[in-house]
Amino acid sequence: IKPVLCEVTLEMRCLISELVWLK
């Protein structure tokens, strides 16, 4: 499940979050 930080935080944070989650 992907975090909803993407919608709350900026796009940059979203990308980092996704990368971390993928790892």
mmCIF file of N, CA and C in Angstrom:
data_model
loop_
_atom_site.group_PDB
_atom_site.id
_atom_site.type_symbol
_atom_site.label_atom_id
_atom_site.label_comp_id
_atom_site.label_asym_id
_atom_site.label_seq_id
_atom_site.Cartn_x
_atom_site.Cartn_y
_atom_site.Cartn_z
ATOM 1 N N ILE A 1 0.850 -1.202 0.000
ATOM 2 C CA ILE A 1 0.000 0.000 0.000
ATOM 3 C C ILE A 1 0.884 1.252 0.000
ATOM 4 N N LYS A 2 0.629 2.121 -0.958
ATOM 5 C CA LYS A 2 1.444 3.339 -1.029
ATOM 6 C C LYS A 2 0.936 4.386 -0.033
ATOM 7 N N PRO A 3 1.835 5.142 0.554
ATOM 8 C CA PRO A 3 1.451 6.175 1.523
ATOM 9 C C PRO A 3 0.728 7.334 0.856
ATOM 10 N N VAL A 4 -0.075 8.030 1.645
ATOM 11 C CA VAL A 4 -0.834 9.162 1.080
ATOM 12 C C VAL A 4 -0.033 10.453 1.217
ATOM 13 N N LEU A 5 1.215 10.323 1.638
ATOM 14 C CA LEU A 5 2.058 11.525 1.795
ATOM 15 C C LEU A 5 2.162 12.268 0.475
ATOM 16 N N CYS A 6 2.087 11.512 -0.591
ATOM 17 C CA CYS A 6 2.168 12.118 -1.926
ATOM 18 C C CYS A 6 1.182 13.272 -2.054
ATOM 19 N N GLU A 7 -0.047 13.003 -1.662
ATOM 20 C CA GLU A 7 -1.076 14.036 -1.806
ATOM 21 C C GLU A 7 -0.854 15.176 -0.815
ATOM 22 N N VAL A 8 -0.384 14.821 0.364
ATOM 23 C CA VAL A 8 -0.202 15.854 1.397
ATOM 24 C C VAL A 8 1.082 16.652 1.167
ATOM 25 N N THR A 9 2.169 15.941 0.936
ATOM 26 C CA THR A 9 3.458 16.636 0.759
ATOM 27 C C THR A 9 3.694 17.024 -0.696
ATOM 28 N N LEU A 10 4.844 17.600 -0.941
ATOM 29 C CA LEU A 10 5.166 18.036 -2.311
ATOM 30 C C LEU A 10 5.472 16.850 -3.211
ATOM 31 N N GLU A 11 5.591 17.128 -4.471
ATOM 32 C CA GLU A 11 5.883 16.042 -5.429
ATOM 33 C C GLU A 11 7.235 15.415 -5.126
ATOM 34 N N MET A 12 8.200 16.235 -4.769
ATOM 35 C CA MET A 12 9.547 15.716 -4.472
ATOM 36 C C MET A 12 9.459 14.668 -3.362
ATOM 37 N N ARG A 13 8.722 15.012 -2.302
ATOM 38 C CA ARG A 13 8.597 14.080 -1.163
ATOM 39 C C ARG A 13 7.897 12.827 -1.676
ATOM 40 N N CYS A 14 6.945 13.025 -2.527
ATOM 41 C CA CYS A 14 6.182 11.891 -3.067
ATOM 42 C C CYS A 14 7.145 10.928 -3.758
ATOM 43 N N LEU A 15 8.006 11.464 -4.579
ATOM 44 C CA LEU A 15 8.948 10.609 -5.311
ATOM 45 C C LEU A 15 9.856 9.865 -4.335
ATOM 46 N N ILE A 16 10.339 10.574 -3.339
ATOM 47 C CA ILE A 16 11.231 9.936 -2.366
ATOM 48 C C ILE A 16 10.476 8.839 -1.615
ATOM 49 N N SER A 17 9.264 9.166 -1.228
ATOM 50 C CA SER A 17 8.456 8.173 -0.491
ATOM 51 C C SER A 17 8.261 6.923 -1.344
ATOM 52 N N GLU A 18 7.940 7.146 -2.597
ATOM 53 C CA GLU A 18 7.714 5.988 -3.484
ATOM 54 C C GLU A 18 8.987 5.172 -3.622
ATOM 55 N N LEU A 19 10.114 5.847 -3.767
ATOM 56 C CA LEU A 19 11.389 5.130 -3.910
ATOM 57 C C LEU A 19 11.682 4.316 -2.658
ATOM 58 N N VAL A 20 11.459 4.928 -1.522
ATOM 59 C CA VAL A 20 11.725 4.222 -0.262
ATOM 60 C C VAL A 20 10.785 3.029 -0.122
ATOM 61 N N TRP A 21 9.517 3.247 -0.483
ATOM 62 C CA TRP A 21 8.540 2.158 -0.364
ATOM 63 C C TRP A 21 8.897 1.027 -1.324
ATOM 64 N N LEU A 22 9.353 1.389 -2.506
ATOM 65 C CA LEU A 22 9.716 0.362 -3.494
ATOM 66 C C LEU A 22 10.858 -0.474 -2.950
ATOM 67 N N LYS A 23 11.772 0.179 -2.264
ATOM 68 C CA LYS A 23 12.914 -0.550 -1.709
ATOM 69 C C LYS A 23 12.436 -1.377 -0.525
#
